[in-house]
Amino acid sequence: MSTIEKNSNEADKLWGGRFTESTDAFVEAFTASITFDKRLYKHDIAGSKAHAKMLQKVGILTPQEVDDIHTGLDEIIEDIEAGNFEWSIQLEDIHMNIEARLTDKIGITGKKLHTGRSRNDQVATDIRLWLREQIDLISAELKRLQSGLVEVAEREAETILPGFTHLQVAQPITFGHHMMAWYEMLVRDFERLQDCRKRVNILPLGAAALAGTTYPIDRDYTAELLGFDCASNNSLDSVSDRDFAIEFISAASLIMMHLSRFSEELVLWTSAQFNFINLPDRFCTGSSIMPQKKNPDVPELVRGKTGRVYGNLISLLTIMKSQPLAYNKDNQEDKEPLFDTVDTLLGSLRAFADMMPHVTTNEESMRQAAMQGFSTATDLADYLVGKDMPFRDAHEVVGNAVAYGVETGKDLSEMTLEELQKFSDVIGKEVFEVLTLEGSVSARNHLGGTAPAQVLARVAEAKS
Ligand code: ARG
């Protein structure tokens, strides 16, 4: 698909009637959107077909005319997909490129298609149709990633690793629990997308340029043909509103923020210092100078790409800021940030969904790490509370035992009963059950806790 650039004669323009000189060649290229909005061709054509059918229903076009329009538009889709459509900068955007070609193909009837509509309501319709489809694709990728996480969670429901706060070892947790924490973030992301979709799925067409049209149009019928939930209520708002796109990029930013957090953990966990997990070679790359390197490029890149989605959100908010009603050319700047957001998000989700089920764990390293930070100290305090000691006193006793452990290089579970009893004589030999990593995680057996039984319960729910 090539884009030709030529200086035009005013007579060639679909809007050339009132002009007395040709558009400046640079201005023509500067104001055109065809280089990026050609991506909307299918949705533009779907909108036009529905609009034509509606015009027939209300008696403005004849069945023969609508037939010709539909046939011409179908041919245009074929031409575009076969690479036989020459995009023209002179025709500015996707709407006029298609309309001009339709008129070439079917003659005067092609010129009737634009009755009762404007590019202002047309472009708003195209973006909504396109975005609705993208939201469905993104939702499917989200679900696929969730399934991958659930799969790993089930497999690693009992695998122990240290849980962190402040990136300091805090308490032992299960790997499955950690995977399901990511899963829960995506549950909210999915809901946000579905909620946003409701406000995307509203038909602006019929608003025409800004005030509506003098023709007896049937907007409910057009909405129904295009699968919109309803038609919009105010023509001025319909052509100028881009809230739905901003909402979508906000939801996308949150998803990227989550992926970026996952990425950060994967990068840490694959480092030699942690050595908790392995990523398959096919998701990593090497170094051109250091032969030993296997770099976690996919998570790093996803972490980096998060920045562009945040940038797109700020772009769109700023594009809309201070715009008076109704349509302004500023709005043409909505498409590139929106397209880039969808591409970035879909790519990032796809990479994660492909990769996550193949992550493997290094159980021994994770156990060692969990043993190193006195991660069962809270369990010892809880044990003392069970012996009727107030929690604050228990905290103090365990603090003393930890100080001794730091001095002697011993974990709490590695001390003898006599050593532990120096800090409190209520400690008995059954204390060692709570000081093991397994004892610690299984004891947290309530809704939302890290016990393998709880992980598996949530996994079962997630699967159903
Ligand atoms: N290419 C334009 C856009 O993307 C289409 C609408 C143009 N309308 C106009 N009156 N110039 O927003």
XYZ file of N, CA, C and O in Angstrom, residues 272-364:
372
model
N 21.468 -13.901 39.306
C 22.268 -14.900 40.044
C 22.092 -14.712 41.543
O 22.144 -15.666 42.310
N 21.869 -13.469 41.976
C 21.752 -13.186 43.406
C 20.483 -13.820 43.991
O 20.488 -14.288 45.115
N 19.394 -13.825 43.235
C 18.168 -14.483 43.708
C 18.142 -15.944 43.248
O 17.952 -16.843 44.046
N 18.267 -16.111 41.923
C 18.218 -17.446 41.311
C 16.964 -18.238 41.712
O 17.041 -19.428 42.005
N 15.819 -17.566 41.742
C 14.563 -18.234 42.141
C 13.922 -18.991 40.982
O 13.265 -19.994 41.189
N 14.030 -18.442 39.785
C 13.303 -19.024 38.643
C 14.181 -19.034 37.402
O 15.220 -18.384 37.344
N 13.684 -19.765 36.376
C 14.329 -19.753 35.061
C 13.295 -19.388 34.010
O 12.165 -19.884 34.043
N 13.703 -18.527 33.084
C 12.868 -18.238 31.924
C 13.402 -19.099 30.783
O 14.617 -19.289 30.675
N 12.511 -19.619 29.953
C 12.990 -20.417 28.814
C 13.907 -19.564 27.927
O 13.695 -18.365 27.790
N 14.923 -20.228 27.335
C 15.882 -19.518 26.490
C 15.188 -18.717 25.397
O 15.647 -17.640 25.021
N 14.073 -19.264 24.879
C 13.461 -18.593 23.729
C 12.839 -17.241 24.090
O 12.425 -16.499 23.206
N 12.765 -16.933 25.371
C 12.270 -15.609 25.777
C 13.395 -14.691 26.259
O 13.146 -13.646 26.854
N 14.634 -15.134 26.041
C 15.771 -14.335 26.511
C 16.721 -14.082 25.351
O 16.597 -14.681 24.295
N 17.671 -13.188 25.554
C 18.707 -13.003 24.532
C 20.062 -12.958 25.218
O 20.159 -12.851 26.445
N 21.116 -13.040 24.394
C 22.468 -13.041 24.934
C 23.132 -11.695 24.769
O 22.516 -10.727 24.334
N 24.404 -11.656 25.127
C 25.184 -10.435 24.998
C 26.182 -10.618 23.874
O 26.697 -11.715 23.677
N 26.466 -9.546 23.146
C 27.407 -9.661 22.030
C 28.849 -9.731 22.534
O 29.751 -10.117 21.818
N 29.082 -9.365 23.784
C 30.454 -9.393 24.303
C 30.653 -10.401 25.424
O 31.688 -11.051 25.520
N 29.617 -10.587 26.271
C 29.799 -11.475 27.434
C 29.123 -12.813 27.161
O 27.902 -12.923 27.215
N 29.899 -13.841 26.865
C 29.326 -15.117 26.409
C 28.425 -15.790 27.445
O 27.590 -16.610 27.088
N 28.603 -15.482 28.709
C 27.852 -16.184 29.759
C 26.431 -15.642 29.934
O 25.614 -16.243 30.616
N 26.123 -14.493 29.280
C 24.885 -13.803 29.632
C 23.629 -14.411 29.037
O 23.612 -14.861 27.910
N 22.571 -14.417 29.859
C 21.231 -14.738 29.371
C 20.330 -13.668 29.979
O 20.069 -13.675 31.185
N 19.932 -12.727 29.172
C 19.232 -11.551 29.697
C 17.715 -11.678 29.600
O 17.197 -12.155 28.594
N 17.004 -11.236 30.647
C 15.543 -11.328 30.643
C 14.917 -10.180 29.838
O 14.202 -9.336 30.384
N 15.182 -10.162 28.538
C 14.767 -9.033 27.701
C 13.267 -8.782 27.679
O 12.830 -7.642 27.633
N 12.485 -9.870 27.657
C 11.035 -9.663 27.514
C 10.483 -8.869 28.696
O 9.865 -7.823 28.504
N 10.730 -9.325 29.937
C 10.240 -8.494 31.044
C 10.855 -7.088 31.080
O 10.162 -6.118 31.395
N 12.122 -6.981 30.723
C 12.721 -5.639 30.743
C 12.045 -4.714 29.738
O 11.762 -3.555 30.031
N 11.767 -5.263 28.557
C 11.162 -4.440 27.519
C 9.728 -4.058 27.894
O 9.294 -2.918 27.683
N 9.005 -4.997 28.473
C 7.629 -4.702 28.893
C 7.658 -3.607 29.967
O 6.868 -2.656 29.933
N 8.606 -3.723 30.885
C 8.763 -2.695 31.917
C 9.032 -1.343 31.248
O 8.447 -0.334 31.615
N 9.891 -1.344 30.248
C 10.216 -0.097 29.545
C 9.056 0.444 28.741
O 8.818 1.654 28.707
N 8.298 -0.447 28.109
C 7.183 -0.004 27.263
C 6.047 0.615 28.080
O 5.198 1.320 27.544
N 6.019 0.318 29.359
C 4.999 0.915 30.223
C 5.043 2.445 30.106
O 4.005 3.102 30.107
N 6.242 2.967 29.945
C 6.413 4.412 29.856
C 5.671 5.016 28.676
O 5.086 6.089 28.788
N 5.673 4.309 27.532
C 4.995 4.932 26.389
C 3.490 4.961 26.564
O 2.816 5.889 26.112
N 2.952 3.959 27.243
C 1.498 3.956 27.457
C 1.111 5.094 28.417
O 0.124 5.797 28.187
N 1.891 5.284 29.467
C 1.626 6.427 30.361
C 1.711 7.727 29.549
O 0.906 8.645 29.727
N 2.712 7.810 28.675
C 2.882 8.994 27.832
C 1.663 9.207 26.947
O 1.188 10.339 26.785
N 1.128 8.119 26.392
C -0.060 8.229 25.540
C -1.258 8.750 26.325
O -2.068 9.514 25.803
N -1.351 8.332 27.576
C -2.459 8.819 28.420
C -2.353 10.330 28.599
O -3.342 11.061 28.428
N -1.162 10.788 28.900
C -0.969 12.234 29.099
C -1.188 12.982 27.781
O -1.775 14.068 27.763
N -0.748 12.385 26.658
C -0.985 13.011 25.351
C -2.469 13.246 25.138
O -2.896 14.350 24.792
N -3.247 12.214 25.329
C -4.674 12.330 25.007
C -5.397 13.276 25.967
O -6.248 14.067 25.544
N -5.027 13.207 27.238
C -5.632 14.150 28.196
C -5.305 15.583 27.780
O -6.152 16.474 27.849
N -4.076 15.779 27.331
C -3.648 17.131 26.972
C -4.272 17.581 25.651
O -4.616 18.750 25.490
N -4.452 16.636 24.723
C -5.128 16.972 23.459
C -6.542 17.480 23.741
O -7.026 18.406 23.107
N -7.200 16.877 24.696
C -8.593 17.235 24.973
C -8.738 18.465 25.871
O -9.779 19.118 25.874
N -7.674 18.752 26.602
C -7.747 19.864 27.543
C -8.054 21.169 26.810
O -7.440 21.483 25.816
N -9.004 21.919 27.318
C -9.328 23.266 26.811
C -9.989 23.298 25.441
O -10.127 24.366 24.863
N -10.349 22.162 24.894
C -11.016 22.206 23.575
C -12.448 22.697 23.725
O -13.231 22.100 24.455
N -12.807 23.723 22.988
C -14.217 24.129 23.009
C -15.045 23.117 22.224
O -14.511 22.418 21.361
N -16.331 23.056 22.489
C -17.210 22.215 21.671
C -17.247 22.797 20.264
O -17.132 23.999 20.099
N -17.382 22.077 19.174
C -17.540 20.631 19.235
C -16.281 20.014 18.639
O -15.246 20.116 19.254
N -16.317 19.482 17.417
C -15.117 18.879 16.839
C -14.070 19.946 16.537
O -14.373 21.015 16.018
N -12.825 19.649 16.866
C -11.682 20.462 16.442
C -10.652 19.525 15.844
O -10.573 18.346 16.222
N -9.852 20.042 14.976
C -8.856 19.216 14.290
C -7.870 18.586 15.286
O -7.248 17.558 14.993
N -7.750 19.200 16.456
C -6.913 18.591 17.514
C -7.230 17.097 17.654
O -6.356 16.286 17.935
N -8.526 16.796 17.493
C -8.976 15.422 17.743
C -8.317 14.395 16.829
O -8.281 13.216 17.166
N -7.826 14.851 15.696
C -7.138 13.923 14.798
C -5.894 13.329 15.481
O -5.434 12.250 15.124
N -5.386 14.048 16.462
C -4.187 13.591 17.199
C -4.507 12.466 18.188
O -3.643 12.008 18.920
N -5.778 12.060 18.255
C -6.146 10.997 19.208
C -5.659 9.622 18.749
O -5.427 8.734 19.560
N -5.515 9.469 17.425
C -5.369 8.110 16.901
C -4.007 7.474 17.181
O -3.934 6.322 17.601
N -2.940 8.229 16.960
C -1.626 7.591 17.129
C -1.371 7.115 18.568
O -0.915 5.981 18.761
N -1.680 7.941 19.579
C -1.499 7.414 20.951
C -2.394 6.210 21.242
O -1.981 5.270 21.941
N -3.600 6.246 20.672
C -4.522 5.137 20.915
C -4.017 3.861 20.236
O -3.975 2.783 20.850
N -3.612 3.986 18.983
C -3.094 2.820 18.250
C -1.847 2.269 18.951
O -1.695 1.059 19.114
N -0.964 3.176 19.346
C 0.281 2.739 19.976
C 0.001 2.020 21.302
O 0.661 1.036 21.652
N -1.010 2.518 22.022
C -1.374 1.876 23.293
C -1.844 0.448 23.055
O -1.408 -0.488 23.735
N -2.719 0.289 22.070
C -3.247 -1.047 21.790
C -2.123 -1.985 21.348
O -2.015 -3.120 21.826
N -1.264 -1.512 20.452
C -0.169 -2.366 19.969
C 0.768 -2.763 21.105
O 1.186 -3.920 21.215
N 1.090 -1.789 21.944
C 2.020 -2.049 23.043
C 1.405 -3.034 24.036
O 2.052 -3.981 24.491
N 0.148 -2.795 24.351
C -0.519 -3.631 25.345
C -0.704 -5.055 24.826
O -0.410 -6.031 25.533
N -1.182 -5.174 23.592
C -1.401 -6.512 23.036
C -0.081 -7.286 22.958
O -0.027 -8.470 23.307
N 0.976 -6.607 22.528
C 2.275 -7.261 22.414
C 2.793 -7.706 23.776
O 3.297 -8.825 23.935
N 2.654 -6.830 24.757
C 3.169 -7.149 26.096
C 2.391 -8.309 26.712
O 2.978 -9.218 27.321
N 1.067 -8.270 26.544
C 0.244 -9.355 27.105
C 0.546 -10.677 26.410
O 0.635 -11.726 27.039
N 0.730 -10.586 25.110
C 1.022 -11.801 24.363
C 2.341 -12.420 24.836
O 2.412 -13.637 25.068
N 3.360 -11.585 24.989
C 4.667 -12.101 25.420
C 4.540 -12.766 26.792
O 5.063 -13.865 27.017
N 3.820 -12.117 27.693
C 3.654 -12.681 29.040
C 2.822 -13.961 29.013
O 3.139 -14.924 29.715
N 1.747 -13.954 28.230
C 0.879 -15.135 28.178
C 1.626 -16.327 27.589
O 1.457 -17.467 28.025
N 2.496 -16.067 26.599
C 3.283 -17.150 26.006
C 4.341 -17.673 26.987
O 4.622 -18.863 27.043
N 4.913 -16.767 27.752
C 6.079 -17.088 28.574
C 5.728 -17.715 29.928
O 6.391 -18.669 30.370
N 4.712 -17.173 30.602
C 4.496 -17.538 32.007
C 4.326 -19.039 32.285
O 4.889 -19.550 33.254
N 3.562 -19.767 31.446
C 3.390 -21.195 31.776
C 4.710 -21.966 31.749
O 4.800 -23.057 32.316
N 5.746 -21.406 31.118
C 7.011 -22.146 30.975
C 8.075 -21.720 31.983
O 9.214 -22.171 31.900
N 7.699 -20.860 32.917
C 8.638 -20.470 33.962
C 8.847 -21.671 34.890
O 7.896 -22.350 35.258
N 10.108 -21.960 35.224
C 10.371 -23.044 36.183
C 11.037 -22.462 37.432
O 11.663 -21.398 37.367
N 10.881 -23.164 38.553
C 11.383 -22.614 39.819
C 12.618 -23.385 40.312
O 12.779 -24.571 40.005
N 13.458 -22.712 41.067
C 14.615 -23.342 41.720
C 14.306 -23.432 43.217
O 14.616 -22.520 43.974
N 13.654 -24.532 43.569
C 13.132 -24.663 44.937
C 14.194 -24.482 46.008
O 13.948 -23.855 47.044
N 15.394 -25.067 45.746
C 16.429 -25.045 46.780
C 16.888 -23.609 47.066
O 17.023 -23.214 48.220
